[in-house]
Every structure is written in structure tokens, then in C-alpha cells.
Amino acid sequence: MNERQSVLIVDDEVSNIEILSAALEDDYEIYFATSGEEAVDIARTNMPDLILLDVLMPGTDGYVVCSTLKADPLVGDVPIIFTTALGDRDAEVRGLTLGAIDYITKPISPVAVRARVRNHLDMKRMRDQLAEMAVTDALTGLGNRRRLERVLDQSAVRLAMNESLLSLIIVDIDFFKRYNDAYGHTAGDRCLSMVASALKRAMQRTADVAVRYGGEEFACVLPECSHAEAMEVARQIHQRVQLLDIPHRASDAAAFVTVSVGVATAACVAGGAPEAWVRAADEQLYLAKSAGRNQVMGREFSVQV
């Protein structure tokens, strides 16, 4: 069963929040904020599926909040519906120009709100499903390189708020070209799928993401994961692939399929390039290969801004 979608209600009048919440709480997870500043913080922390945003608020008004959210890589694609008592065509056009997808005027009609929210969330779910297909590797069911780039970008931005740790693991199947030459591409595809399953079983946390990085390479993004923890995951991957006991007569590393693994861990900082983790993990993978393959190497590093 699908997880409930979530709605963030932003309004400086608590009575309006209560009306909107009562109309939606049976079907959706509800968050609320009573100021623009609070709305931005809650949106970044909880990643709602849709935002109902009041236009007229003291301090930071809805237009500024909308512009701020749309410029944020973490929440820029979250649909925003403006709620207002203005009834002003110019105000409506301004809101839509800033990126809002709809406009609801007060006083609130619960029936109309439910219908509009349902319609927009249904469309968002379909867009999300199509987007997920675009970042999924058809053979293994893991994410693809595009998914890796997206997850790294989002994780680096989100974790920089608290300078939290981010770890990246890159896995390469040893002498895979030789495997394909010796056993054929059908067996090669089966090998890739089995290694992908071993990766997924090695990662225990829901926040961790495994992808097929390209060809016979895989990558694992581990947010808020220490280097020691990431190294343990890498060793688990290495061991689980060995336990598959896939024969590989053309390998110089072993009589069965093995992997070389590179691990890199750093604290996220504002302005830090996500590519830094890829470079650092690639360097460790290169060292593992240079040392004879079939092993794990890793290091902690500092992200340069």
C-alpha cells in the first residue's frame, strides 16, 4: 500500500489552518506553519508533497515564500496552491508567474479544497512515477547514473544544513569484460542482477540508495553515515558477492566473481560539490584495483568549497 502523501498548510490565522486541516487530515499527513520563515524550514525538513500557502502574512509574505521554495533544489518541484482572500486577478497572475499551480480564494470551501488537492496530488504521483522510471536501471531495478546524481545533489544540500556526514561507495565487478567473453552476455546480465541483489541486502537503512553507476559499476549513497559504518557496509557487499559463488574462470582475482570497492566519507558543507565524493571514492576504487582487486579501500576527506 502506498504511503500517505503529505500537505503543508501555511497561514498566520490558526482558524484557517484548522479548517484546511479538518478537510484534509483523513486522507493526508498534515504539517502546518504560521509564518513564512517557519514554512521554509518545515518544507525543507519534511519534504511535503503539496503546499497550501497563504498570500497575505506578516513579515515574509506568500510571494516571497513561493520564490524561496521554487529556488531551492530540495523542494523546488513541490506544487504550491495559493490561498487568499484577495480575489484580485493581478494577484492571481503574480502567484502563478512565481510558480504556483493553482489559486484558492477564501472563505474556504472544504469540498473544493479536497477536490483540488486530490487532483494535484494525483498528477504529482503520476509525475513522480514517470520520473522514477527515468532514473531506474531496467536490468537490475536499481537507480541509474541520473538517480545517483540527483540523490547526491539533494543529500549534499540537505546535510550541509547541519554539516552532517555523507558516505559514497563505488563497487566494480572484477574482470567483468572477461566474464562476458567467457560466459556470454546473458550470463553477464544474470551476474549483474545477482550482484545488484547483494548490494541491496547489504544496505539496511531506508535512507541508503543503491544505483547501477554504469556497465559493471555500482554505487551506494549513505546519508548521515560515518566512515566506519560505511566501511562495514562495503565489507558486507564484498562478502555477500563472494557468497554468491558465481564461477569466473577468466578472473585473475579468484575462481569466482569478486568486486573491488572504494569508499569515501566527508562532512557536507554549503557550496560543496557533490562530485567530490565521486572523485574520492573513485580514487579509493583505483587503489583497490591496483593492489590486486577483490578488496575494500576507503578514506575520509574534506570537501573544498
JSON list of N, CA, C and O in Angstrom, two decimals, residues 203-224:
[
{"chain": "A", "resi": 203, "resn": "MET", "atom": "N", "xyz": [22.61, -3.22, 2.45]},
{"chain": "A", "resi": 203, "resn": "MET", "atom": "CA", "xyz": [22.22, -1.90, 2.99]},
{"chain": "A", "resi": 203, "resn": "MET", "atom": "C", "xyz": [20.93, -2.05, 3.80]},
{"chain": "A", "resi": 203, "resn": "MET", "atom": "O", "xyz": [19.90, -2.46, 3.26]},
{"chain": "A", "resi": 204, "resn": "GLN", "atom": "N", "xyz": [21.01, -1.72, 5.05]},
{"chain": "A", "resi": 204, "resn": "GLN", "atom": "CA", "xyz": [19.91, -1.96, 5.99]},
{"chain": "A", "resi": 204, "resn": "GLN", "atom": "C", "xyz": [19.03, -0.73, 6.22]},
{"chain": "A", "resi": 204, "resn": "GLN", "atom": "O", "xyz": [17.90, -0.85, 6.69]},
{"chain": "A", "resi": 205, "resn": "ARG", "atom": "N", "xyz": [19.53, 0.47, 5.92]},
{"chain": "A", "resi": 205, "resn": "ARG", "atom": "CA", "xyz": [18.79, 1.69, 6.25]},
{"chain": "A", "resi": 205, "resn": "ARG", "atom": "C", "xyz": [17.96, 2.15, 5.06]},
{"chain": "A", "resi": 205, "resn": "ARG", "atom": "O", "xyz": [18.39, 2.07, 3.91]},
{"chain": "A", "resi": 206, "resn": "THR", "atom": "N", "xyz": [16.76, 2.64, 5.35]},
{"chain": "A", "resi": 206, "resn": "THR", "atom": "CA", "xyz": [15.86, 3.08, 4.28]},
{"chain": "A", "resi": 206, "resn": "THR", "atom": "C", "xyz": [16.40, 4.31, 3.54]},
{"chain": "A", "resi": 206, "resn": "THR", "atom": "O", "xyz": [16.07, 4.52, 2.37]},
{"chain": "A", "resi": 207, "resn": "ALA", "atom": "N", "xyz": [17.23, 5.11, 4.20]},
{"chain": "A", "resi": 207, "resn": "ALA", "atom": "CA", "xyz": [17.76, 6.32, 3.57]},
{"chain": "A", "resi": 207, "resn": "ALA", "atom": "C", "xyz": [18.86, 6.01, 2.54]},
{"chain": "A", "resi": 207, "resn": "ALA", "atom": "O", "xyz": [19.16, 6.84, 1.69]},
{"chain": "A", "resi": 208, "resn": "ASP", "atom": "N", "xyz": [19.45, 4.82, 2.61]},
{"chain": "A", "resi": 208, "resn": "ASP", "atom": "CA", "xyz": [20.54, 4.47, 1.70]},
{"chain": "A", "resi": 208, "resn": "ASP", "atom": "C", "xyz": [20.00, 4.14, 0.31]},
{"chain": "A", "resi": 208, "resn": "ASP", "atom": "O", "xyz": [18.93, 3.54, 0.17]},
{"chain": "A", "resi": 209, "resn": "VAL", "atom": "N", "xyz": [20.76, 4.53, -0.71]},
{"chain": "A", "resi": 209, "resn": "VAL", "atom": "CA", "xyz": [20.33, 4.34, -2.10]},
{"chain": "A", "resi": 209, "resn": "VAL", "atom": "C", "xyz": [21.43, 3.62, -2.88]},
{"chain": "A", "resi": 209, "resn": "VAL", "atom": "O", "xyz": [22.59, 4.05, -2.85]},
{"chain": "A", "resi": 210, "resn": "ALA", "atom": "N", "xyz": [21.06, 2.53, -3.57]},
{"chain": "A", "resi": 210, "resn": "ALA", "atom": "CA", "xyz": [21.99, 1.81, -4.43]},
{"chain": "A", "resi": 210, "resn": "ALA", "atom": "C", "xyz": [21.63, 2.06, -5.89]},
{"chain": "A", "resi": 210, "resn": "ALA", "atom": "O", "xyz": [20.46, 2.09, -6.25]},
{"chain": "A", "resi": 211, "resn": "VAL", "atom": "N", "xyz": [22.65, 2.26, -6.72]},
{"chain": "A", "resi": 211, "resn": "VAL", "atom": "CA", "xyz": [22.41, 2.50, -8.14]},
{"chain": "A", "resi": 211, "resn": "VAL", "atom": "C", "xyz": [23.40, 1.68, -8.97]},
{"chain": "A", "resi": 211, "resn": "VAL", "atom": "O", "xyz": [24.46, 1.28, -8.49]},
{"chain": "A", "resi": 212, "resn": "ARG", "atom": "N", "xyz": [23.01, 1.44, -10.23]},
{"chain": "A", "resi": 212, "resn": "ARG", "atom": "CA", "xyz": [23.96, 0.92, -11.19]},
{"chain": "A", "resi": 212, "resn": "ARG", "atom": "C", "xyz": [24.62, 2.13, -11.83]},
{"chain": "A", "resi": 212, "resn": "ARG", "atom": "O", "xyz": [24.01, 2.87, -12.58]},
{"chain": "A", "resi": 213, "resn": "TYR", "atom": "N", "xyz": [25.88, 2.31, -11.52]},
{"chain": "A", "resi": 213, "resn": "TYR", "atom": "CA", "xyz": [26.61, 3.52, -11.90]},
{"chain": "A", "resi": 213, "resn": "TYR", "atom": "C", "xyz": [26.91, 3.53, -13.39]},
{"chain": "A", "resi": 213, "resn": "TYR", "atom": "O", "xyz": [26.99, 4.57, -14.02]},
{"chain": "A", "resi": 214, "resn": "GLY", "atom": "N", "xyz": [27.06, 2.35, -13.96]},
{"chain": "A", "resi": 214, "resn": "GLY", "atom": "CA", "xyz": [27.35, 2.25, -15.39]},
{"chain": "A", "resi": 214, "resn": "GLY", "atom": "C", "xyz": [28.09, 0.95, -15.67]},
{"chain": "A", "resi": 214, "resn": "GLY", "atom": "O", "xyz": [29.04, 0.61, -14.96]},
{"chain": "A", "resi": 215, "resn": "GLY", "atom": "N", "xyz": [27.66, 0.20, -16.69]},
{"chain": "A", "resi": 215, "resn": "GLY", "atom": "CA", "xyz": [28.34, -1.05, -17.02]},
{"chain": "A", "resi": 215, "resn": "GLY", "atom": "C", "xyz": [28.35, -2.00, -15.85]},
{"chain": "A", "resi": 215, "resn": "GLY", "atom": "O", "xyz": [27.30, -2.42, -15.36]},
{"chain": "A", "resi": 216, "resn": "GLU", "atom": "N", "xyz": [29.55, -2.34, -15.37]},
{"chain": "A", "resi": 216, "resn": "GLU", "atom": "CA", "xyz": [29.68, -3.26, -14.23]},
{"chain": "A", "resi": 216, "resn": "GLU", "atom": "C", "xyz": [29.97, -2.53, -12.94]},
{"chain": "A", "resi": 216, "resn": "GLU", "atom": "O", "xyz": [30.38, -3.13, -11.95]},
{"chain": "A", "resi": 217, "resn": "GLU", "atom": "N", "xyz": [29.74, -1.23, -12.90]},
{"chain": "A", "resi": 217, "resn": "GLU", "atom": "CA", "xyz": [29.97, -0.44, -11.69]},
{"chain": "A", "resi": 217, "resn": "GLU", "atom": "C", "xyz": [28.66, -0.10, -11.00]},
{"chain": "A", "resi": 217, "resn": "GLU", "atom": "O", "xyz": [27.66, 0.19, -11.65]},
{"chain": "A", "resi": 218, "resn": "PHE", "atom": "N", "xyz": [28.71, -0.12, -9.67]},
{"chain": "A", "resi": 218, "resn": "PHE", "atom": "CA", "xyz": [27.56, 0.23, -8.84]},
{"chain": "A", "resi": 218, "resn": "PHE", "atom": "C", "xyz": [28.01, 1.29, -7.83]},
{"chain": "A", "resi": 218, "resn": "PHE", "atom": "O", "xyz": [29.21, 1.45, -7.57]},
{"chain": "A", "resi": 219, "resn": "ALA", "atom": "N", "xyz": [27.04, 2.00, -7.27]},
{"chain": "A", "resi": 219, "resn": "ALA", "atom": "CA", "xyz": [27.35, 2.99, -6.25]},
{"chain": "A", "resi": 219, "resn": "ALA", "atom": "C", "xyz": [26.27, 2.97, -5.17]},
{"chain": "A", "resi": 219, "resn": "ALA", "atom": "O", "xyz": [25.11, 2.64, -5.45]},
{"chain": "A", "resi": 220, "resn": "CYS", "atom": "N", "xyz": [26.65, 3.30, -3.96]},
{"chain": "A", "resi": 220, "resn": "CYS", "atom": "CA", "xyz": [25.74, 3.36, -2.82]},
{"chain": "A", "resi": 220, "resn": "CYS", "atom": "C", "xyz": [25.92, 4.70, -2.12]},
{"chain": "A", "resi": 220, "resn": "CYS", "atom": "O", "xyz": [27.04, 5.04, -1.73]},
{"chain": "A", "resi": 221, "resn": "VAL", "atom": "N", "xyz": [24.83, 5.44, -1.97]},
{"chain": "A", "resi": 221, "resn": "VAL", "atom": "CA", "xyz": [24.85, 6.72, -1.26]},
{"chain": "A", "resi": 221, "resn": "VAL", "atom": "C", "xyz": [24.30, 6.49, 0.13]},
{"chain": "A", "resi": 221, "resn": "VAL", "atom": "O", "xyz": [23.19, 5.98, 0.30]},
{"chain": "A", "resi": 222, "resn": "LEU", "atom": "N", "xyz": [25.08, 6.86, 1.16]},
{"chain": "A", "resi": 222, "resn": "LEU", "atom": "CA", "xyz": [24.71, 6.61, 2.54]},
{"chain": "A", "resi": 222, "resn": "LEU", "atom": "C", "xyz": [24.69, 7.93, 3.32]},
{"chain": "A", "resi": 222, "resn": "LEU", "atom": "O", "xyz": [25.73, 8.37, 3.83]},
{"chain": "A", "resi": 223, "resn": "PRO", "atom": "N", "xyz": [23.54, 8.60, 3.40]},
{"chain": "A", "resi": 223, "resn": "PRO", "atom": "CA", "xyz": [23.46, 9.86, 4.16]},
{"chain": "A", "resi": 223, "resn": "PRO", "atom": "C", "xyz": [23.61, 9.62, 5.65]},
{"chain": "A", "resi": 223, "resn": "PRO", "atom": "O", "xyz": [23.17, 8.59, 6.18]},
{"chain": "A", "resi": 224, "resn": "GLU", "atom": "N", "xyz": [24.24, 10.60, 6.32]},
{"chain": "A", "resi": 224, "resn": "GLU", "atom": "CA", "xyz": [24.42, 10.55, 7.77]},
{"chain": "A", "resi": 224, "resn": "GLU", "atom": "C", "xyz": [25.02, 9.22, 8.21]},
{"chain": "A", "resi": 224, "resn": "GLU", "atom": "O", "xyz": [24.57, 8.60, 9.17]}
]
